[in-house]
mmCIF file with all atom_site columns, C-alpha atoms in Angstrom:
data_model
loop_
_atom_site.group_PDB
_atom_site.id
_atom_site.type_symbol
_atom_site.label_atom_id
_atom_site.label_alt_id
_atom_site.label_comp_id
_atom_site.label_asym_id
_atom_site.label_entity_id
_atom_site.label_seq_id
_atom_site.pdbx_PDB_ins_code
_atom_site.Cartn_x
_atom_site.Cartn_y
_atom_site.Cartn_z
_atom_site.occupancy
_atom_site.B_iso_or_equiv
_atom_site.pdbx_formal_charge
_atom_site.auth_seq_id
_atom_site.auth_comp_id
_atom_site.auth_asym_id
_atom_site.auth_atom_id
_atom_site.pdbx_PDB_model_num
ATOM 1  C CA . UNK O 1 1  ? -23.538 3.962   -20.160 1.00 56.00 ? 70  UNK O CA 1
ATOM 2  C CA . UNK O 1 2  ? -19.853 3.547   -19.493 1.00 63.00 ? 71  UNK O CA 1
ATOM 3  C CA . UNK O 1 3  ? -17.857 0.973   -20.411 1.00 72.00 ? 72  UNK O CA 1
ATOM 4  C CA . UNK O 1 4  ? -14.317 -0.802  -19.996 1.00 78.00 ? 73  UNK O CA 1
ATOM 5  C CA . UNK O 1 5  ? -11.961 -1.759  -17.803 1.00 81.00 ? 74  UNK O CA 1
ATOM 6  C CA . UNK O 1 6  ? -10.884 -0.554  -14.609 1.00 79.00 ? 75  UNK O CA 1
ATOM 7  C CA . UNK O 1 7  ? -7.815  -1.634  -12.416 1.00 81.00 ? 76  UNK O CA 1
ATOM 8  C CA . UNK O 1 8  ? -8.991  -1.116  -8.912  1.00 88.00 ? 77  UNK O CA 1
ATOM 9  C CA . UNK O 1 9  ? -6.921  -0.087  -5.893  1.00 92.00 ? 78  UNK O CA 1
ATOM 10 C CA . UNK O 1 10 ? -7.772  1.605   -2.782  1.00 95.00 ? 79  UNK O CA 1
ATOM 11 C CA . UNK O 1 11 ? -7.082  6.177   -2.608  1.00 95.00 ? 80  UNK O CA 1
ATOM 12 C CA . UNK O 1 12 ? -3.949  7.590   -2.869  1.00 95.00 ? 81  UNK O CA 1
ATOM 13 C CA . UNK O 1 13 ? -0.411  7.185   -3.111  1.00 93.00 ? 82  UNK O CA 1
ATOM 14 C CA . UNK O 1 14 ? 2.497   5.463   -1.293  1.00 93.00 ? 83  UNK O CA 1
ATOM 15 C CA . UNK O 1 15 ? 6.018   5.089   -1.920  1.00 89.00 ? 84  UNK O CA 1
ATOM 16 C CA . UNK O 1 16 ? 7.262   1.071   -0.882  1.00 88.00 ? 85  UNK O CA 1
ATOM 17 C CA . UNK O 1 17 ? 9.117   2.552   1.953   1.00 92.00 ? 86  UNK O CA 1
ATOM 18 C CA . UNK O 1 18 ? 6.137   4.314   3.683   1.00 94.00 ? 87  UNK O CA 1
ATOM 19 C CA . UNK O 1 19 ? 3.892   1.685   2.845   1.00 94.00 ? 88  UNK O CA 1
ATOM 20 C CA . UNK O 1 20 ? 6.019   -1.354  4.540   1.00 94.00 ? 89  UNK O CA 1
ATOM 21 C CA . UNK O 1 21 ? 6.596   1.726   7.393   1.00 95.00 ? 90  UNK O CA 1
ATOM 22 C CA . UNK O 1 22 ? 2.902   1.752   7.842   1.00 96.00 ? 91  UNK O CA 1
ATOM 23 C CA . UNK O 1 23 ? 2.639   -1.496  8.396   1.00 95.00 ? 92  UNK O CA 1
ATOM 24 C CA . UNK O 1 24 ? 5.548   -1.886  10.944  1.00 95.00 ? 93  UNK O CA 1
ATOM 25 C CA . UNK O 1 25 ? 3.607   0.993   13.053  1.00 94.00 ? 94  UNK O CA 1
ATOM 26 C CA . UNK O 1 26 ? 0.542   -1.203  12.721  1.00 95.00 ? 95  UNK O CA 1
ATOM 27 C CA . UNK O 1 27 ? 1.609   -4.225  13.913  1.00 94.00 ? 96  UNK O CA 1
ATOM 28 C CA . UNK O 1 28 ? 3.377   -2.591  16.931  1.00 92.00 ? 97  UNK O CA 1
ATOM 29 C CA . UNK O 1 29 ? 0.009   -0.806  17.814  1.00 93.00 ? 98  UNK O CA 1
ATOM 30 C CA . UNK O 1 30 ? -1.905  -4.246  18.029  1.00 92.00 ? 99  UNK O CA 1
ATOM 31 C CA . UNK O 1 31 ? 0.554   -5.730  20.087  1.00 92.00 ? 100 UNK O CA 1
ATOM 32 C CA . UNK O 1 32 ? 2.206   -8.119  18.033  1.00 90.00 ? 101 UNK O CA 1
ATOM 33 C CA . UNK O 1 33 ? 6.049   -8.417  18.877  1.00 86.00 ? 102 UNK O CA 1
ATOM 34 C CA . UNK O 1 34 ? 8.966   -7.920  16.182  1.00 86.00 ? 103 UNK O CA 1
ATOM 35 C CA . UNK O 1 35 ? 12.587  -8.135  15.919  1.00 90.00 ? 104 UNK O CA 1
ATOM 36 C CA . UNK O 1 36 ? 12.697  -5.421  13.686  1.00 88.00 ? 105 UNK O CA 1
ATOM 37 C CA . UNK O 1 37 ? 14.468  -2.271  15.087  1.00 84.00 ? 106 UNK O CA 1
ATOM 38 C CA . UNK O 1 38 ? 14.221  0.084   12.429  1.00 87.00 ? 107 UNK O CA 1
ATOM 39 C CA . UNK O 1 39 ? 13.672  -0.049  8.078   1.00 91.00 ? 108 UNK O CA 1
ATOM 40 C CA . UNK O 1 40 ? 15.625  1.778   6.030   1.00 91.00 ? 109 UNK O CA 1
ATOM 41 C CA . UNK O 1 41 ? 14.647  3.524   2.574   1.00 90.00 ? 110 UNK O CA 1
ATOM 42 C CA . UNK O 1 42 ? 17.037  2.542   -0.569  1.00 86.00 ? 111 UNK O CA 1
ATOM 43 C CA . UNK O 1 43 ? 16.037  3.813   -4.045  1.00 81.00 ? 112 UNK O CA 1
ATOM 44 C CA . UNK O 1 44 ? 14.920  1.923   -5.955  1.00 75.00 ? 113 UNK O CA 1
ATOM 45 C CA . UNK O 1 45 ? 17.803  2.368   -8.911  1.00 75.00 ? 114 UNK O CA 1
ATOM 46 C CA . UNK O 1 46 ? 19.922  0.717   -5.971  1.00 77.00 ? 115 UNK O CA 1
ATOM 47 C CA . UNK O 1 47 ? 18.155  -2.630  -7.043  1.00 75.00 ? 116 UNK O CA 1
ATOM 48 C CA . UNK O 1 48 ? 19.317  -4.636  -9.373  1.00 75.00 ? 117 UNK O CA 1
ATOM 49 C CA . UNK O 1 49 ? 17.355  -7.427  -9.696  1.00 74.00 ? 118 UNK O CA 1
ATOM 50 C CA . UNK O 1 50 ? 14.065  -6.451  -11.062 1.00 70.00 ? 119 UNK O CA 1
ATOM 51 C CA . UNK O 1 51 ? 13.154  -8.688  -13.504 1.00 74.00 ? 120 UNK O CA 1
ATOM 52 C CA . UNK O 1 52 ? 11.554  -6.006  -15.579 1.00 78.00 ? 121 UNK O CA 1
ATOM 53 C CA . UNK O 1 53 ? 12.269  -2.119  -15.724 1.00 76.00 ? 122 UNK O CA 1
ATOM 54 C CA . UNK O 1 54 ? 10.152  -0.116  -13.328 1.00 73.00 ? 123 UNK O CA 1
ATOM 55 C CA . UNK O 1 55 ? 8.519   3.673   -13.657 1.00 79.00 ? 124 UNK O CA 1
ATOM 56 C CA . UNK O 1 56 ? 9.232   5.836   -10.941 1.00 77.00 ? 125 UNK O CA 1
ATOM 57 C CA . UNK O 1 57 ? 5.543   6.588   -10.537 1.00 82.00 ? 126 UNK O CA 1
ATOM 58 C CA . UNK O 1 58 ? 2.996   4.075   -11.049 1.00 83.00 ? 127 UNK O CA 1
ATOM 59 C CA . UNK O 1 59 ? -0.072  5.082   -8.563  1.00 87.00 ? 128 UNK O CA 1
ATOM 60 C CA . UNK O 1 60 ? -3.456  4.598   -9.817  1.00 89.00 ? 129 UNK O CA 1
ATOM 61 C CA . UNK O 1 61 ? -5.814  6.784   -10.145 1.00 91.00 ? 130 UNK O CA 1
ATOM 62 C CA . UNK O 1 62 ? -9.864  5.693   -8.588  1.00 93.00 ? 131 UNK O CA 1
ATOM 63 C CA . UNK O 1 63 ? -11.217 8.819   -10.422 1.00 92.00 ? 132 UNK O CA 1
ATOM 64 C CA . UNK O 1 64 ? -13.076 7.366   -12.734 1.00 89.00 ? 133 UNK O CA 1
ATOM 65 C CA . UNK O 1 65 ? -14.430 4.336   -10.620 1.00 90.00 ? 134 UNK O CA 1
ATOM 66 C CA . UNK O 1 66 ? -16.086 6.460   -7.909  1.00 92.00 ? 135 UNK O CA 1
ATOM 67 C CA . UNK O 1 67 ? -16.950 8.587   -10.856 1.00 91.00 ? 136 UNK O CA 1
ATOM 68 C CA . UNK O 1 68 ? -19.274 6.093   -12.318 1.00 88.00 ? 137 UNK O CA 1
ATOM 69 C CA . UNK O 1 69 ? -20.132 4.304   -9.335  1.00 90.00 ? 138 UNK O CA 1
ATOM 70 C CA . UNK O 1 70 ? -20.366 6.985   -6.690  1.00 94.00 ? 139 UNK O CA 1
ATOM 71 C CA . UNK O 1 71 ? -18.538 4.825   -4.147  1.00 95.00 ? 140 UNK O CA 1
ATOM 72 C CA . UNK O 1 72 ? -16.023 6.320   -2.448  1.00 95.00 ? 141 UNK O CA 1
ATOM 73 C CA . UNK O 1 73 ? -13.131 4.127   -2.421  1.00 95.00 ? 142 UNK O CA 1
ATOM 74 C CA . UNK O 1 74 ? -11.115 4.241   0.837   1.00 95.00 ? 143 UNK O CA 1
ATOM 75 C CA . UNK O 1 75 ? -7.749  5.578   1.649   1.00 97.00 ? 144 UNK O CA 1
ATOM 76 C CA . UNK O 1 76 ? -5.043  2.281   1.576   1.00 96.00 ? 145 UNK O CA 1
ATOM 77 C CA . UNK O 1 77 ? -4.240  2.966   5.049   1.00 97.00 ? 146 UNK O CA 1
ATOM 78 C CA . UNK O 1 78 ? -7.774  2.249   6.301   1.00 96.00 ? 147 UNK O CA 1
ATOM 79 C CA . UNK O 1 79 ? -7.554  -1.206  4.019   1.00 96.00 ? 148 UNK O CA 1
ATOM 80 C CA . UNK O 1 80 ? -3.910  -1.593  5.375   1.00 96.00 ? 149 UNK O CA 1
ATOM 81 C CA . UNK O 1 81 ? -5.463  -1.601  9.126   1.00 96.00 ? 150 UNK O CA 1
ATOM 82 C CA . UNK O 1 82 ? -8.308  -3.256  8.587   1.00 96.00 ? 151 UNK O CA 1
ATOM 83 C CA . UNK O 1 83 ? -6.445  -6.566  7.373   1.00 96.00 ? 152 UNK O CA 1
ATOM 84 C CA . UNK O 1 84 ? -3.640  -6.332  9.578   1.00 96.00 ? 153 UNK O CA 1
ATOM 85 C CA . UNK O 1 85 ? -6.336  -6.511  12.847  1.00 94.00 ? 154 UNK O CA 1
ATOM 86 C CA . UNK O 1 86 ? -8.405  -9.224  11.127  1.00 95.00 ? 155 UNK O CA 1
ATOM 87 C CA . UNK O 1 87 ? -4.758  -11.077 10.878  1.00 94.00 ? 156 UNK O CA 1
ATOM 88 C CA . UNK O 1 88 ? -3.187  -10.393 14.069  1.00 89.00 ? 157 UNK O CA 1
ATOM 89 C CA . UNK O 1 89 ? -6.371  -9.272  16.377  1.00 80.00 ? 158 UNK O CA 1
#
């Protein structure tokens, strides 16, 4: 029997940039009209007002859930989708 705590997230990895990228793509695909003409990537050393320091990598790893479970925890785009069309659909 297995015990603890897990922090749950959906598969894989993302960087901020990609992920609000994703999203932009999404949105345009459904239909739903922006103003937005293009994002563009800064690093993240560029910011200055984090409130805490930040790691370069902090992705989670769903290993060990679906290990113990033996659910197979989606990839975050399929989660990102999902949402955005019960939102905006």
């Amino acid at each position: 029997m297995w015990g603890g705590v897990l922090h749950l997230c959906n598969s894989g990895a993302v960087s901020w940039f990609d992920y609000a990228q994703h999203i932009v793509e999404i949105l345009r695909e459904i239909g739903l009209s922006m103003r937005l003409e293009r994002l563009t990537p800064i690093h993240s050393n560029s910011v200055d007002k984090f409130l805490a320091p930040r790691p370069l990598q902090t992705a989670l790893s769903v290993d060990a859930y679906q290990k113990h479970t033996g659910i197979v925890v989606p990839p975050w785009q399929q989660a990102i989708r999902r949402h955005l069309e019960y939102l905006f659909s």
